[in-house]
PDB file of C-alpha atoms in Angstrom:
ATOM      1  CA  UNK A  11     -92.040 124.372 -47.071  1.00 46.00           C
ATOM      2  CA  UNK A  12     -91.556 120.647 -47.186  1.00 51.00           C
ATOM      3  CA  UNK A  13     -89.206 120.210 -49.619  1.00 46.00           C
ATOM      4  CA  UNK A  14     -87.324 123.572 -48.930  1.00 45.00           C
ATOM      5  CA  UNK A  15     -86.984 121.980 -44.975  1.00 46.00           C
ATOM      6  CA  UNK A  16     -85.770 118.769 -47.475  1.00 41.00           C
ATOM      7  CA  UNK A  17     -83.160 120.519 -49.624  1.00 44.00           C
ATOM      8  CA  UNK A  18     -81.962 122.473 -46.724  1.00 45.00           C
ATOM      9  CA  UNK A  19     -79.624 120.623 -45.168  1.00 50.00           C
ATOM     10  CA  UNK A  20     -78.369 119.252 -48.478  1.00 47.00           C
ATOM     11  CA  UNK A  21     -76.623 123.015 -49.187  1.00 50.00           C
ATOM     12  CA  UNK A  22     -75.837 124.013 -46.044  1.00 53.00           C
ATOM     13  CA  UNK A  23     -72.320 123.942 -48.093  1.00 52.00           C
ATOM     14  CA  UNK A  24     -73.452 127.597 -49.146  1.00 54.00           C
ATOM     15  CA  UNK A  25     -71.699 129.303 -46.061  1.00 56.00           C
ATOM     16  CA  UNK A  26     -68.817 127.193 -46.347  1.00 61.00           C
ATOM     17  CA  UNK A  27     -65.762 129.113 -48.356  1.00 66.00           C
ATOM     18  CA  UNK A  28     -63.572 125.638 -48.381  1.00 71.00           C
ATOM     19  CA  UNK A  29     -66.975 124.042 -49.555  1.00 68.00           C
ATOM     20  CA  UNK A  30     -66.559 126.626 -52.654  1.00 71.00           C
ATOM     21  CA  UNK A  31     -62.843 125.601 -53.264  1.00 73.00           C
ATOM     22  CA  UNK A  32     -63.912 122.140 -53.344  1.00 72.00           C
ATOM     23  CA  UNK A  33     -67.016 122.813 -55.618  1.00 74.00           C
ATOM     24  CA  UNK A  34     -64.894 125.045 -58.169  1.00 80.00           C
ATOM     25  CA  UNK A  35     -61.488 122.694 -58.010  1.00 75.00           C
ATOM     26  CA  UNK A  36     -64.253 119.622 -59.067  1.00 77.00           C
ATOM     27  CA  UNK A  37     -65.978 121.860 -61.796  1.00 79.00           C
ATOM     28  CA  UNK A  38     -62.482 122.582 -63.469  1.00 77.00           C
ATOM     29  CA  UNK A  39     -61.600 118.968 -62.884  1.00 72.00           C
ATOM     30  CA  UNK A  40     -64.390 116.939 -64.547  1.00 76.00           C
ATOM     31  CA  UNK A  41     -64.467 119.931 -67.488  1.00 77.00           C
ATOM     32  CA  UNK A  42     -60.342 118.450 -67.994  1.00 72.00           C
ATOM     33  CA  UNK A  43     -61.428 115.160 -67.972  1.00 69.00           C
ATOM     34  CA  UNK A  44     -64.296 115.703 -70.225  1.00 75.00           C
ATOM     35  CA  UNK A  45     -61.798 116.790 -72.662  1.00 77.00           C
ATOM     36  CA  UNK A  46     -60.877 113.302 -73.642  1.00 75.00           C
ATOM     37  CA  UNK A  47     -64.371 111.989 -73.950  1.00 79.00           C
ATOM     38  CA  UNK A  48     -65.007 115.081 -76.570  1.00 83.00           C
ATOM     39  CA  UNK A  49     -62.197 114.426 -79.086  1.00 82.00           C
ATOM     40  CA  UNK A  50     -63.736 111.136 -78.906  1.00 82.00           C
ATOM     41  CA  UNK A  51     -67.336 112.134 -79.452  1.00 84.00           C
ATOM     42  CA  UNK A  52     -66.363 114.626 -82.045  1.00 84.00           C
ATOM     43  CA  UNK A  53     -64.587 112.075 -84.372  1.00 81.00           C
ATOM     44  CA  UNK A  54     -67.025 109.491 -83.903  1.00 82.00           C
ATOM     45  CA  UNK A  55     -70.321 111.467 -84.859  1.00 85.00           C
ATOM     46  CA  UNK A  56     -68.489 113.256 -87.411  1.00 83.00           C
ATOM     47  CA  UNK A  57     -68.824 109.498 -89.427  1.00 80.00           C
ATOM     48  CA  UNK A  58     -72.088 109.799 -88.955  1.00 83.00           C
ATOM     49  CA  UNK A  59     -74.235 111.903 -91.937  1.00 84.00           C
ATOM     50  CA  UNK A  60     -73.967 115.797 -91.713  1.00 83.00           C
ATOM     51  CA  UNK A  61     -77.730 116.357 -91.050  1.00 84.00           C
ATOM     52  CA  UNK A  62     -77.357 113.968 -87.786  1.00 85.00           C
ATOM     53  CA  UNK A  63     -74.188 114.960 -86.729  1.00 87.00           C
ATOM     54  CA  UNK A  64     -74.969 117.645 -84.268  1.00 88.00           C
ATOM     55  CA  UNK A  65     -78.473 115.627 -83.138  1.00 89.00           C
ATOM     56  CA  UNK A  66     -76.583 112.952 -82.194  1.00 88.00           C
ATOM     57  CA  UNK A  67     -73.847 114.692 -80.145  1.00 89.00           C
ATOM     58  CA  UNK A  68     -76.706 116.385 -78.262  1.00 89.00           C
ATOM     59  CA  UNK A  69     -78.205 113.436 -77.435  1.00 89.00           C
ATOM     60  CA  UNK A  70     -75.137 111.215 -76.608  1.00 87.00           C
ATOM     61  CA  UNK A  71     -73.912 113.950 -73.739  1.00 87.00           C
ATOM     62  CA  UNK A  72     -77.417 114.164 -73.147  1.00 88.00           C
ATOM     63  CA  UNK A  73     -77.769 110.745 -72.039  1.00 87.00           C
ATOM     64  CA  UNK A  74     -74.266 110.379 -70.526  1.00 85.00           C
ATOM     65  CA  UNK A  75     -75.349 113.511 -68.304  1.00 85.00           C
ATOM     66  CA  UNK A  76     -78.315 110.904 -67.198  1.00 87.00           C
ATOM     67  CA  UNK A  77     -75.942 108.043 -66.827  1.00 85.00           C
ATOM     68  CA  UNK A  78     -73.335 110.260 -64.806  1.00 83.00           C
ATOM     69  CA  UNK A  79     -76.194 111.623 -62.583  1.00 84.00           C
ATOM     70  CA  UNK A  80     -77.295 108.022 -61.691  1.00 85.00           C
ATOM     71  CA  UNK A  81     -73.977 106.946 -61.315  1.00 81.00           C
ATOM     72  CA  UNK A  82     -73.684 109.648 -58.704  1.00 80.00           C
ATOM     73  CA  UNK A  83     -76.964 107.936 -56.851  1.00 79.00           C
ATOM     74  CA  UNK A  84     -75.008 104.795 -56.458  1.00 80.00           C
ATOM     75  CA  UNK A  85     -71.946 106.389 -54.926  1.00 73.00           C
ATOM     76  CA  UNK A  86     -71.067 104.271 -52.133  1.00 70.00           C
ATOM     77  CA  UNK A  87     -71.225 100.896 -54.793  1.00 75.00           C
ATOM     78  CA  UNK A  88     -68.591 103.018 -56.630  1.00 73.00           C
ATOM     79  CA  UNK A  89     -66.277 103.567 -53.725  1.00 70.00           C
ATOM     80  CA  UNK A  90     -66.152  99.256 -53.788  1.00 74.00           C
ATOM     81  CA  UNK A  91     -65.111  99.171 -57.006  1.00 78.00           C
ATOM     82  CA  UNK A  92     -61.636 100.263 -55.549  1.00 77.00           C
ATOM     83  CA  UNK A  93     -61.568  97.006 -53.076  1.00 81.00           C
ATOM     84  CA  UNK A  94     -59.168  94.005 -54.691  1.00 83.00           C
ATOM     85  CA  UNK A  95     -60.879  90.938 -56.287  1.00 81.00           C
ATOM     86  CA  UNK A  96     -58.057  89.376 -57.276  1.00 82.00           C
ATOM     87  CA  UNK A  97     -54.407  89.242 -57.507  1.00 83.00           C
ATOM     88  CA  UNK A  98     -51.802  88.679 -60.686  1.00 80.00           C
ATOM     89  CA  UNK A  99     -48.390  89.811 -61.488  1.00 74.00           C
ATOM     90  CA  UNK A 100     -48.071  90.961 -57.693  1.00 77.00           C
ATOM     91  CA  UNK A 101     -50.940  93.798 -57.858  1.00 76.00           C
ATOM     92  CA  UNK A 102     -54.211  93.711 -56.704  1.00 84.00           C
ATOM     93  CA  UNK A 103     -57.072  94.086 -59.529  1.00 87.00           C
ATOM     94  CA  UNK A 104     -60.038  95.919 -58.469  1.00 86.00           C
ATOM     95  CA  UNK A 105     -63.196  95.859 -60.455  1.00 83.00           C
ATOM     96  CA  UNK A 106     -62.332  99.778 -61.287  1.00 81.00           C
ATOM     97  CA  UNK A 107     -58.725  97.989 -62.409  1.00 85.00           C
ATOM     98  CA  UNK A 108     -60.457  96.201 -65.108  1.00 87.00           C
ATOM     99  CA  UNK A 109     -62.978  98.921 -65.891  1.00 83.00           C
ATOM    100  CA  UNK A 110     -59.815 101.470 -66.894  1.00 83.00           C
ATOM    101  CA  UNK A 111     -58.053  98.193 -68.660  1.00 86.00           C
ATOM    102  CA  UNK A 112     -61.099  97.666 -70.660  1.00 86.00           C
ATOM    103  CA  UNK A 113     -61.530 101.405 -71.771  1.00 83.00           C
ATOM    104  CA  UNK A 114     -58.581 101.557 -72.281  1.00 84.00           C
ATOM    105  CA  UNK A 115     -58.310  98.267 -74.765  1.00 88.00           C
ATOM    106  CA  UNK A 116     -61.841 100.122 -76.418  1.00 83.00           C
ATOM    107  CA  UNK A 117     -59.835 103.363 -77.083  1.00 82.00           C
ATOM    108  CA  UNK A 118     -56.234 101.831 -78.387  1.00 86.00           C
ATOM    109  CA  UNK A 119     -58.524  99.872 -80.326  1.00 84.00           C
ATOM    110  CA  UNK A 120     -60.672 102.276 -82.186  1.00 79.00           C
ATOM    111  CA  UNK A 121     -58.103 105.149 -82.461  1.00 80.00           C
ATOM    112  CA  UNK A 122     -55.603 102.157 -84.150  1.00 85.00           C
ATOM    113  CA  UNK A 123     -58.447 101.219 -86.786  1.00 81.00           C
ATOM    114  CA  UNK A 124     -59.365 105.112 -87.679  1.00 76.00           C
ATOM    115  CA  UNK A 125     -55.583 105.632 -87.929  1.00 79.00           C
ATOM    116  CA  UNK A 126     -54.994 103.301 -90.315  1.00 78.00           C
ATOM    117  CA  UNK A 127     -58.150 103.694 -92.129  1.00 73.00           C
ATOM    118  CA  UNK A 128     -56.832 107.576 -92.370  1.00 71.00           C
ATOM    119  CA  UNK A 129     -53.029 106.607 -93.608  1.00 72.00           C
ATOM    120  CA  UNK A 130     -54.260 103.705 -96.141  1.00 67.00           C
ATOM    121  CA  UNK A 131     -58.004 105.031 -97.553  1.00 59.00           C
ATOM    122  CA  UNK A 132     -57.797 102.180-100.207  1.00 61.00           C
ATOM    123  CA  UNK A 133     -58.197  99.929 -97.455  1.00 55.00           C
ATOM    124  CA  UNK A 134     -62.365  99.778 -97.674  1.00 49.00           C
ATOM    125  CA  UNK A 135     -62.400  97.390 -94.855  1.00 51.00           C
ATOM    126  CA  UNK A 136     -64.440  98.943 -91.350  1.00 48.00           C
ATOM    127  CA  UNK A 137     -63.520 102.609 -90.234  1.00 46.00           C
ATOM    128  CA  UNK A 138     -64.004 104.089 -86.790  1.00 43.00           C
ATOM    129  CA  UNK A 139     -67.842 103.490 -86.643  1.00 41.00           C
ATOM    130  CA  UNK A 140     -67.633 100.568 -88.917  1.00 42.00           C
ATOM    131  CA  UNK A 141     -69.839  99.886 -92.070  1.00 43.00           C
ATOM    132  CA  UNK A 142     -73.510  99.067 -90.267  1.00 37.00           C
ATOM    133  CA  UNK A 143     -72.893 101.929 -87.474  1.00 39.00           C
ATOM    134  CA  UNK A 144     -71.797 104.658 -89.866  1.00 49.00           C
ATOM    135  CA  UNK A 145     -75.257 105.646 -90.546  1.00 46.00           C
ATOM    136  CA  UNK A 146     -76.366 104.627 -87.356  1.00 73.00           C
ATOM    137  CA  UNK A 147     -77.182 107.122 -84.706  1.00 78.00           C
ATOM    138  CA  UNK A 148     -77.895 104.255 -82.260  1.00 81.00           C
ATOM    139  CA  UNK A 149     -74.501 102.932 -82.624  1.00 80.00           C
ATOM    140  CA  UNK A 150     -72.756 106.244 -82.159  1.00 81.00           C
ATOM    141  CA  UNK A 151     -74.530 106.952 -78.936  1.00 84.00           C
ATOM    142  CA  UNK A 152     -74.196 103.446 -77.614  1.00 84.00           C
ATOM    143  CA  UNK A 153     -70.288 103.855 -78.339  1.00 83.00           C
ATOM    144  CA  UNK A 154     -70.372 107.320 -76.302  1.00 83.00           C
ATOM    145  CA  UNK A 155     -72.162 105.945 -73.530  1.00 85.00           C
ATOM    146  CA  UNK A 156     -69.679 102.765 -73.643  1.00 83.00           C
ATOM    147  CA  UNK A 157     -66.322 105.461 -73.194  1.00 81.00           C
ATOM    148  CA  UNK A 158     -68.018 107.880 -70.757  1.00 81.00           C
ATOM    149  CA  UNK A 159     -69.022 105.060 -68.126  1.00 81.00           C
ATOM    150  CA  UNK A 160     -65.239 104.639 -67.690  1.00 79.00           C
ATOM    151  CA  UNK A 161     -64.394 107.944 -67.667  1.00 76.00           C
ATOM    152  CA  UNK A 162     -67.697 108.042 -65.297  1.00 78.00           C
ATOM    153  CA  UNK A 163     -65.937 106.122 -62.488  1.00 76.00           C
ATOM    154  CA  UNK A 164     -62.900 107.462 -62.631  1.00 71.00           C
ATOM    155  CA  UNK A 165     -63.951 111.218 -62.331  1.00 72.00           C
ATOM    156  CA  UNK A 166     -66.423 110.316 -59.058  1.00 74.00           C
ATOM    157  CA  UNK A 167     -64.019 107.896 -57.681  1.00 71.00           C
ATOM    158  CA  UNK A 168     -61.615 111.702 -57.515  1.00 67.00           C
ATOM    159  CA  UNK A 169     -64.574 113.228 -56.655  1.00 69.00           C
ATOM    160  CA  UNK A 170     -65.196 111.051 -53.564  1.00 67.00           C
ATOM    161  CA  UNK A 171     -61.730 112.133 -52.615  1.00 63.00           C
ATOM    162  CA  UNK A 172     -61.888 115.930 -52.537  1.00 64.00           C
ATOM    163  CA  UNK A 173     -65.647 116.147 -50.831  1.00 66.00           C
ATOM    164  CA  UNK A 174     -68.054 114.135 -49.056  1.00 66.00           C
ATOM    165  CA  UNK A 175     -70.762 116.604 -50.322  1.00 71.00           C
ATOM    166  CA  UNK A 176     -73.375 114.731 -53.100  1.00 76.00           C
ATOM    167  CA  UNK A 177     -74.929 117.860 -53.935  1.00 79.00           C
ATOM    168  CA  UNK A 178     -71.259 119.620 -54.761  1.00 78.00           C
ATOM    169  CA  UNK A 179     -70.536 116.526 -56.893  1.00 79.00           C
ATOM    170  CA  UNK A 180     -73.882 116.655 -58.745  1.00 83.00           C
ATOM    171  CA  UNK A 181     -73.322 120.420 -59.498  1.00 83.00           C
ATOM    172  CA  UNK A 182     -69.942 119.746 -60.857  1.00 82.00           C
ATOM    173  CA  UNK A 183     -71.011 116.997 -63.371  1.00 83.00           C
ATOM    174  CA  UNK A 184     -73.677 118.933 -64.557  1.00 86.00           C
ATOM    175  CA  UNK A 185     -71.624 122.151 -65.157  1.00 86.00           C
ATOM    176  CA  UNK A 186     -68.649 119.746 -66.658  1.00 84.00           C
ATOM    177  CA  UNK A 187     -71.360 118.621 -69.185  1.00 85.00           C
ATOM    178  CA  UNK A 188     -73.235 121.700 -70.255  1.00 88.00           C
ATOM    179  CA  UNK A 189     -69.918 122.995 -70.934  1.00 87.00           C
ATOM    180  CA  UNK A 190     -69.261 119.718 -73.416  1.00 86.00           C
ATOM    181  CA  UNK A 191     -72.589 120.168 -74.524  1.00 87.00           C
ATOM    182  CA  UNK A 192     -71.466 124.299 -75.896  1.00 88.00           C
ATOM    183  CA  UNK A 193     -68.507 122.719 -76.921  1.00 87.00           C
ATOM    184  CA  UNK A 194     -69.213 119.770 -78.669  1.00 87.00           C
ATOM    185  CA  UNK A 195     -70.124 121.360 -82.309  1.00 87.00           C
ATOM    186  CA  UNK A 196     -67.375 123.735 -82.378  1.00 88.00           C
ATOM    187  CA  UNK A 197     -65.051 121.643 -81.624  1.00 84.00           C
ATOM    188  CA  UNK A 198     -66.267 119.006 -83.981  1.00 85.00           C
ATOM    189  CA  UNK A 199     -66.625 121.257 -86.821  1.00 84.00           C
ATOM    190  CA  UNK A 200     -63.084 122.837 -86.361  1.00 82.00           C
ATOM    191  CA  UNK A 201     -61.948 119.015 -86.484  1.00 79.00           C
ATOM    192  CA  UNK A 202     -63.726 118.041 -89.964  1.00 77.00           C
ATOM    193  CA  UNK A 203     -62.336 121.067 -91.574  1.00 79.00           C
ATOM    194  CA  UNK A 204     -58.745 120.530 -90.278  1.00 76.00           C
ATOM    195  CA  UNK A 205     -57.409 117.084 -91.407  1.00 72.00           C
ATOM    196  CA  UNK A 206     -53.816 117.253 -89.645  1.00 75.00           C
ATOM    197  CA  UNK A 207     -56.339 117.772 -86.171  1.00 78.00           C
ATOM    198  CA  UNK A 208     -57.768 114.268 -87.023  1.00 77.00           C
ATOM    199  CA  UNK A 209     -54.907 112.363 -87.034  1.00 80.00           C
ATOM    200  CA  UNK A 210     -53.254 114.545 -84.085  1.00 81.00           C
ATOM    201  CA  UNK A 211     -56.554 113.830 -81.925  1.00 78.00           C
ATOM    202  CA  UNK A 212     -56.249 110.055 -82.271  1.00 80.00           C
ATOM    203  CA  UNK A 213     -52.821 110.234 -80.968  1.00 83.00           C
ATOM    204  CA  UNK A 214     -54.458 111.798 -77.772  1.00 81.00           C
ATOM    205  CA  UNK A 215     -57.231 109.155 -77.825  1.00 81.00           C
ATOM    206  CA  UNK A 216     -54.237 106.343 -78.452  1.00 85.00           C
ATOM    207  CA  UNK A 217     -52.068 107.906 -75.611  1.00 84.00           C
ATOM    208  CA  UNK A 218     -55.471 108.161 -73.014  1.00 81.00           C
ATOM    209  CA  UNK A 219     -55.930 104.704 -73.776  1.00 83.00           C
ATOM    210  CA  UNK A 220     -53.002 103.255 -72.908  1.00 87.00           C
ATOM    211  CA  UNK A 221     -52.795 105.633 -70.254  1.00 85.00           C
ATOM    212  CA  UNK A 222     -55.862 104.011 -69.008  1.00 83.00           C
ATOM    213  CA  UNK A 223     -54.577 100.550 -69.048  1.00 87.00           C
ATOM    214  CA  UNK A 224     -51.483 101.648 -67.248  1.00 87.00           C
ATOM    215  CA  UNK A 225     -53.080 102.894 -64.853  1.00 84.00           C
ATOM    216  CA  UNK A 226     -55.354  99.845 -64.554  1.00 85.00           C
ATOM    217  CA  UNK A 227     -52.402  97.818 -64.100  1.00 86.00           C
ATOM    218  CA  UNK A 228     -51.168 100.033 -61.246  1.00 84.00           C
ATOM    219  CA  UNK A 229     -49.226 101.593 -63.224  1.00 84.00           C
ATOM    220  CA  UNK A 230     -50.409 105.695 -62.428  1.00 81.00           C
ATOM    221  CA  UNK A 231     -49.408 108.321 -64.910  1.00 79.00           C
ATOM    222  CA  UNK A 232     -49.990 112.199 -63.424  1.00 78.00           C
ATOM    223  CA  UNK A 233     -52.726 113.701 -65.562  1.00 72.00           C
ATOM    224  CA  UNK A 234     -50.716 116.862 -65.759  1.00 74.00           C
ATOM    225  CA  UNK A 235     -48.043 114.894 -67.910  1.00 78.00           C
ATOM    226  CA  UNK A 236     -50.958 114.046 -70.013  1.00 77.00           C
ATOM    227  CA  UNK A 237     -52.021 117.058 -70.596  1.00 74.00           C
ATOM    228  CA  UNK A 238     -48.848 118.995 -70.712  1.00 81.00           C
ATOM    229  CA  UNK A 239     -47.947 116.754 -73.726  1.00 81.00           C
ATOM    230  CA  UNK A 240     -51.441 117.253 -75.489  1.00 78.00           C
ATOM    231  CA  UNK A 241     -51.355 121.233 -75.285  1.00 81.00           C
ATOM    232  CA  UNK A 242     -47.540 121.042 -76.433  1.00 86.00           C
ATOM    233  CA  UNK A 243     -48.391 119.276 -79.439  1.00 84.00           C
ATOM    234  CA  UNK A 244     -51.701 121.211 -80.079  1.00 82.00           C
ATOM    235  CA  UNK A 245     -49.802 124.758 -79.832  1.00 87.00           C
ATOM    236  CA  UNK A 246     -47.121 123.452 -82.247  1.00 86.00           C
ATOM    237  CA  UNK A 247     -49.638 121.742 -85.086  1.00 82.00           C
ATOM    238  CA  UNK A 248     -51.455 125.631 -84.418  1.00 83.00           C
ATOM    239  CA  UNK A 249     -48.307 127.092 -85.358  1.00 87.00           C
ATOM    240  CA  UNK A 250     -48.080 124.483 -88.187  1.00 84.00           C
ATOM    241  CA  UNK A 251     -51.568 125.580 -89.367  1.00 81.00           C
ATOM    242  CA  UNK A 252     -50.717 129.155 -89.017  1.00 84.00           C
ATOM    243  CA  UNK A 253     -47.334 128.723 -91.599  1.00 85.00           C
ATOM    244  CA  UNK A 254     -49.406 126.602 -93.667  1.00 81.00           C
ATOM    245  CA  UNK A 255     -52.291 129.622 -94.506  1.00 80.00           C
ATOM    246  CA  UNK A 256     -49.472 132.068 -94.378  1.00 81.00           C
ATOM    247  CA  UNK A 257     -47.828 130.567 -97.349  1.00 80.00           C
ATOM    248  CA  UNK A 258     -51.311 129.577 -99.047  1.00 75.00           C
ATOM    249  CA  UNK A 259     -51.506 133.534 -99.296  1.00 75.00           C
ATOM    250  CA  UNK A 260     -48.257 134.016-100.839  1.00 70.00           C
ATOM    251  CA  UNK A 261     -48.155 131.274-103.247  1.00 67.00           C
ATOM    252  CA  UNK A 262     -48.745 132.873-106.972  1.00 61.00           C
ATOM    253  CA  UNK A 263     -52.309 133.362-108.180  1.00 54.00           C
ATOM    254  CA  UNK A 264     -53.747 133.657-104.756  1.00 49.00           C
TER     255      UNK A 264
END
């Protein structure tokens, strides 16, 4: 009875139907915005050897479900991270400012070296993962836990501005990441067997990144541009998949 007399007050949301908007709209928002931390997860563990491949995407969302979760328990520190520290170029930086700048740098960064690694595969210098971390596990996790505490803040920074309910925001994260977690090795394997996808998802991961800066810089750029320009090029490099087997069928001795 104690902790039901606890709990209760906490979902008193329940009888609420704009409660229920909010809760749904969130739950469809962080599963968008978990879209660009997949591609990223899926191309980074699939350096990693086959047999730890799925292991370690488990465990990465896994822990960023954890890190997410305790983010959430240090919500109103968050909310500062908005507040001005400083001022350059005539706009104020916030410590969220440099948070997006940085991810941002991270993601240009390692989409630029697995891009050229792709177009020159002489070049034997580091890949995505790099030489030490491409059979490291650690590494891989460490590099998804790096990506998804920027993405972190910027979902529950939104979050803070649709509802002031803690247990509606805790109920969307942990939907947003079970459904990455069902996710993760489909979409990973579909990328590994699709080459063309590879080099089509690092353009996304280039574009969020300097998306992310931009916006950093004060600079904001509607996600629904984004993401109107992501499915656009995904339906048409589906359609150039689609020709592609079509004519494999045709060609003589098939």
């Amino acid at each position: 009875m104690p902790i039901i007399d606890f709990l209760a007050p906490h979902f008193a949301f329940v009888s609420d139907p704009t409660a229920w908007v909010a809760l749904l709209t969130l739950v469809v928002l962080e599963i968008v915005l978990g879209i660009d931390n997949l591609i990223f997860i899926s191309i980074l563990t699939n350096k990693l050897p086959a047999h730890q491949q799925s292991r370690a995407r488990k465990l990465g969302i896994g822990a960023a479900l954890l890190m997410r979760l305790a983010l959430l328990a240090t919500i109103s520190i968050i909310v500062q991270l908005t507040t001005p520290v400083f001022t350059a170029l005539g706009h104020g930086f916030s410590w969220r400012d440099m948070i997006l700048i940085a991810g941002g740098l991270f993601l240009v960064w390692k989409a630029t070296k697995e891009i050229h690694h792709s177009v020159d595969p002489m070049d034997h210098k580091d890949s995505m993962v790099g030489d030490t971390l491409k059979v490291s596990m650690g590494g891989a996790i460490f590099q998804i836990l790096l990506l998804d505490l920027v993405f972190s803040i910027d979902s529950i920074i939104t979050a803070v501005g649709m509802t002031d309910e803690i247990v509606i925001m805790y109920i969307a994260v942990i939907a947003a990441v079970t459904v990455m977690l069902v996710a993760a090795d489909p979409l990973a394997k579909f990328i590994a067997k699709n080459p063309t996808i590879v080099m089509l998802a690092l353009g996304f991961l280039l574009m969020i990144g300097m998306t992310l800066i931009a916006d950093g810089m004060g600079y904001h750029v509607p996600k629904g541009y984004i993401y109107a320009a992501m499915g656009f090029s995904a339906l048409v490099e589906g359609l150039n998949m689609l020709a592609r087997r079509r004519k494999a069928k045709h060609e003589p001795g098939e």
